PDB file of C-alpha atoms in Angstrom:
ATOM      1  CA  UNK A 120       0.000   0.000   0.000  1.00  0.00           C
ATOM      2  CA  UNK A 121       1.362   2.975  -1.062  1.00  0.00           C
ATOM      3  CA  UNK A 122       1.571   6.663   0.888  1.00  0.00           C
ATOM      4  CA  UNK A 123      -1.612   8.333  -0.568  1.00  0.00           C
ATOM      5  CA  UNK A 124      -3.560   5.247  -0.109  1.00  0.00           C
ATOM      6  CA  UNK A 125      -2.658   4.581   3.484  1.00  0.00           C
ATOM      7  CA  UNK A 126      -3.516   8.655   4.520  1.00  0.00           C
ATOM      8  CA  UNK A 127      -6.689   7.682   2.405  1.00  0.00           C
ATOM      9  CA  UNK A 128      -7.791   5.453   4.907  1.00  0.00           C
ATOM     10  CA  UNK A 129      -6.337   7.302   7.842  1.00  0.00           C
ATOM     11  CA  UNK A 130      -9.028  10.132   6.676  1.00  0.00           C
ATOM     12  CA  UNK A 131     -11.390   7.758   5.687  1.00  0.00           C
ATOM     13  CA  UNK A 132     -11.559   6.150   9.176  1.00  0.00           C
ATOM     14  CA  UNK A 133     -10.937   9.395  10.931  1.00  0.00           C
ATOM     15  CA  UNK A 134     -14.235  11.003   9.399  1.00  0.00           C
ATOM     16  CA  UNK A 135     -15.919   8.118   8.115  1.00  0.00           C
ATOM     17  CA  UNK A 136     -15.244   5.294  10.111  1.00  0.00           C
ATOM     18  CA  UNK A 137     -16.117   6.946  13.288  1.00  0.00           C
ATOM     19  CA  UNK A 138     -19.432   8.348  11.855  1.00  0.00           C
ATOM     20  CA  UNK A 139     -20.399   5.513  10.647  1.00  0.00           C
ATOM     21  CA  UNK A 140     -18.956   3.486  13.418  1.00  0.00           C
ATOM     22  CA  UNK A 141     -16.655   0.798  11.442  1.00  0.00           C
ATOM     23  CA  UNK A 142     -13.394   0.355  10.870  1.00  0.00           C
ATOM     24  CA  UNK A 143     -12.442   1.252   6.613  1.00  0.00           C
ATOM     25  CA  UNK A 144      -9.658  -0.525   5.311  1.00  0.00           C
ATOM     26  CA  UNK A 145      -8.952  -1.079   1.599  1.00  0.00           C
ATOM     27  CA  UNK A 146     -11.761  -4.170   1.415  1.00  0.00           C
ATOM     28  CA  UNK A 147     -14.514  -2.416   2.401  1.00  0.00           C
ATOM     29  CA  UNK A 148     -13.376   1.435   1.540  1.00  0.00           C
ATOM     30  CA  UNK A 149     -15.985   1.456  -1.314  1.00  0.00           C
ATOM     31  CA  UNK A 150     -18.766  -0.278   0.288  1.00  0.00           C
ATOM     32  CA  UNK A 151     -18.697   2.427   2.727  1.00  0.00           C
ATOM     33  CA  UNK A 152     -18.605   4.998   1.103  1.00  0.00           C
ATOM     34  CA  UNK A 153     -21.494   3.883  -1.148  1.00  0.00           C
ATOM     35  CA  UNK A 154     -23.084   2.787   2.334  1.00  0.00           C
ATOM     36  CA  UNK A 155     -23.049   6.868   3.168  1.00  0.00           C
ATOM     37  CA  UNK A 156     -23.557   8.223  -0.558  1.00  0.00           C
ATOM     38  CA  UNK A 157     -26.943   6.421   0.042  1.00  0.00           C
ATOM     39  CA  UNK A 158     -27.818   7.939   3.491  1.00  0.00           C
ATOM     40  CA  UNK A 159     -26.579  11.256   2.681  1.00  0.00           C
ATOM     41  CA  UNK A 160     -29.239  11.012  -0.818  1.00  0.00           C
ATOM     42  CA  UNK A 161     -32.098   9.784   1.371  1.00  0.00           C
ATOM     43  CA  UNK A 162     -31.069  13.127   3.863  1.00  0.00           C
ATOM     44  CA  UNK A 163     -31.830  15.089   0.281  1.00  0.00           C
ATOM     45  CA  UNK A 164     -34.781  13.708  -0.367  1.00  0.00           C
ATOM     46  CA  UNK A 165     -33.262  11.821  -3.123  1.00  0.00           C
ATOM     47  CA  UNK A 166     -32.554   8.089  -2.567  1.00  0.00           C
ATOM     48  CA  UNK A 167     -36.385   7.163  -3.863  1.00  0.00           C
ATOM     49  CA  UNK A 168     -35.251   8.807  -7.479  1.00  0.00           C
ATOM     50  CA  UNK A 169     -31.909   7.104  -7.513  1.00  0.00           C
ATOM     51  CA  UNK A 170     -33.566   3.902  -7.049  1.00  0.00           C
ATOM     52  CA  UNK A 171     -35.924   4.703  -9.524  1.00  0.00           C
ATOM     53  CA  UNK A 172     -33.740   6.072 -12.511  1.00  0.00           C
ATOM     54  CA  UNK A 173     -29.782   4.890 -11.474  1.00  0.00           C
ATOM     55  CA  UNK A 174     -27.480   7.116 -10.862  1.00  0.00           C
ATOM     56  CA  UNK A 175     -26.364   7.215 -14.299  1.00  0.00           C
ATOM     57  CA  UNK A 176     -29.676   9.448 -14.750  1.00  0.00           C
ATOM     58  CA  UNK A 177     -29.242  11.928 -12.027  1.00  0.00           C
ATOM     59  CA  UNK A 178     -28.492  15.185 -12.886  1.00  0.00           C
ATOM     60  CA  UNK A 179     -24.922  16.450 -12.137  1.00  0.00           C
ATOM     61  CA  UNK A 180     -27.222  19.296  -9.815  1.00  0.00           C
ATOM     62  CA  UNK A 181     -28.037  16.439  -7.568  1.00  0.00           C
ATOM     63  CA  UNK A 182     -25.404  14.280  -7.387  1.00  0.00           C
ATOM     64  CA  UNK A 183     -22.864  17.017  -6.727  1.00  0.00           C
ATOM     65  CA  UNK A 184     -25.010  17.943  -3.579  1.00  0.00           C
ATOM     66  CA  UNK A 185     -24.498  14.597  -2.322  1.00  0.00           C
ATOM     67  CA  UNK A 186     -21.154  14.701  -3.147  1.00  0.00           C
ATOM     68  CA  UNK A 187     -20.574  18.003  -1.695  1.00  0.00           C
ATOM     69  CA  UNK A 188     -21.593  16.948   1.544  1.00  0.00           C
ATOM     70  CA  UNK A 189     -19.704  13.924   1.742  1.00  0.00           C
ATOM     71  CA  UNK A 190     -16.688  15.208   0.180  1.00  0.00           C
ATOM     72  CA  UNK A 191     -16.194  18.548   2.268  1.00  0.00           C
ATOM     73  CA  UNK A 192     -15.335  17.040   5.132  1.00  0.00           C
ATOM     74  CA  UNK A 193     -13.157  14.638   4.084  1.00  0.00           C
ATOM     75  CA  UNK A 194     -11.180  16.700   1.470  1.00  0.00           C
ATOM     76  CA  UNK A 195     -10.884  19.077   4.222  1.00  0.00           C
ATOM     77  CA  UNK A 196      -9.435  16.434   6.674  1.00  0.00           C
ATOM     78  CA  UNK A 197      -7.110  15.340   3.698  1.00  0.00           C
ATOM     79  CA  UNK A 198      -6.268  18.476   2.947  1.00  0.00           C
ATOM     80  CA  UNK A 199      -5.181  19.344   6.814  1.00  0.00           C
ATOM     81  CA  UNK A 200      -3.619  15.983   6.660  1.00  0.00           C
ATOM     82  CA  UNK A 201      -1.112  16.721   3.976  1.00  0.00           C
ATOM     83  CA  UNK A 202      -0.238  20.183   5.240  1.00  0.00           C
ATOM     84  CA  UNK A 203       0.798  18.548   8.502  1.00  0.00           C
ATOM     85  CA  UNK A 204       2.950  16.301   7.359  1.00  0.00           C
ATOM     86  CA  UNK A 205       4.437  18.603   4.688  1.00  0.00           C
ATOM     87  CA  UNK A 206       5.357  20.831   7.944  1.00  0.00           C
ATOM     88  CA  UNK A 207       6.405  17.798   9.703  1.00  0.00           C
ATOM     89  CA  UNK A 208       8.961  17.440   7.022  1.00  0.00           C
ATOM     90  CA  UNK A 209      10.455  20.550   6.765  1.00  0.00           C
ATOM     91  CA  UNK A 210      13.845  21.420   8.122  1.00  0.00           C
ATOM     92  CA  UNK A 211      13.633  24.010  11.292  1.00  0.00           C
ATOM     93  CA  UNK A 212      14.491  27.344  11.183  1.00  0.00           C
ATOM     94  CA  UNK A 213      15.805  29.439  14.165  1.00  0.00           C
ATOM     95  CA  UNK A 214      14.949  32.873  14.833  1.00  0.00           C
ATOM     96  CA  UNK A 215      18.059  34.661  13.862  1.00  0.00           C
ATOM     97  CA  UNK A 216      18.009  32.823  10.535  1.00  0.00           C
ATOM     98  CA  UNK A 217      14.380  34.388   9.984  1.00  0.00           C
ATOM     99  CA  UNK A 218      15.872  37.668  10.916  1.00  0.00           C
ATOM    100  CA  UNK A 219      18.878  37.232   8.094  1.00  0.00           C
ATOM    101  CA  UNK A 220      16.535  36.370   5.718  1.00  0.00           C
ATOM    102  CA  UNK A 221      14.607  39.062   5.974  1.00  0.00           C
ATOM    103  CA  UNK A 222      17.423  41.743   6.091  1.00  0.00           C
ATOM    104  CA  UNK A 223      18.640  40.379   3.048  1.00  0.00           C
ATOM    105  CA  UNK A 224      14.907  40.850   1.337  1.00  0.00           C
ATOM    106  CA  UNK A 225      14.469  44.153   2.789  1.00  0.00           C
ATOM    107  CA  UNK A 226      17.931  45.071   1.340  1.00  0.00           C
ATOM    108  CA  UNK A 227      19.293  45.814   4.699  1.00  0.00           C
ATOM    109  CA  UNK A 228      22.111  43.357   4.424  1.00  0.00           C
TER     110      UNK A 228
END
């Protein structure tokens, strides 16, 4: 399993899992996630219609809403995810090397 896959399922299991009370990993990942697509529709008022016509026939209106919903939060979570370990990563800087580097962009040096 590579990097982006395994922070996948972090986030996944972070937002997801403890919503919906289960444990993701790669087996089940998309079961899930249909498992909330669906409960997320029937909060729109549209699970009877998907049932009905597919989702192949919903409009893009409607199946962006429930894909809105679901998505903020875990894009978000990714998102803050990445950022952290991108900081994690970087090499720290000490004060008085902030204050060179400023002089120098100031032109004071």
């Amino acid at each position: 399993m590579d990097g982006l896959e395994k922070l996948k399922l972090d986030v996944a299991n972070e937002t997801l899992g403890k919503e919906m009370n289960t444990a993701i990993n790669a087996d089940n990942y998309e079961s899930v996630l249909d498992e909330k697509k669906i409960e997320v529709a029937e909060e729109l008022g549209l699970k009877d219609k998907i049932e009905t016509v597919g989702w192949g026939n919903m409009t893009t209106k409607e199946v962006g809403k429930i894909g809105g919903r679901m998505g903020g939060h875990i894009g978000g979570q990714m998102v803050k995810k990445l950022v952290e370990m991108a900081e994690s990563q970087m090499a720290p800087v000490d004060e008085a090397t902030l204050e060179d580097a400023k002089k120098h962009l100031e032109g004071k040096q």
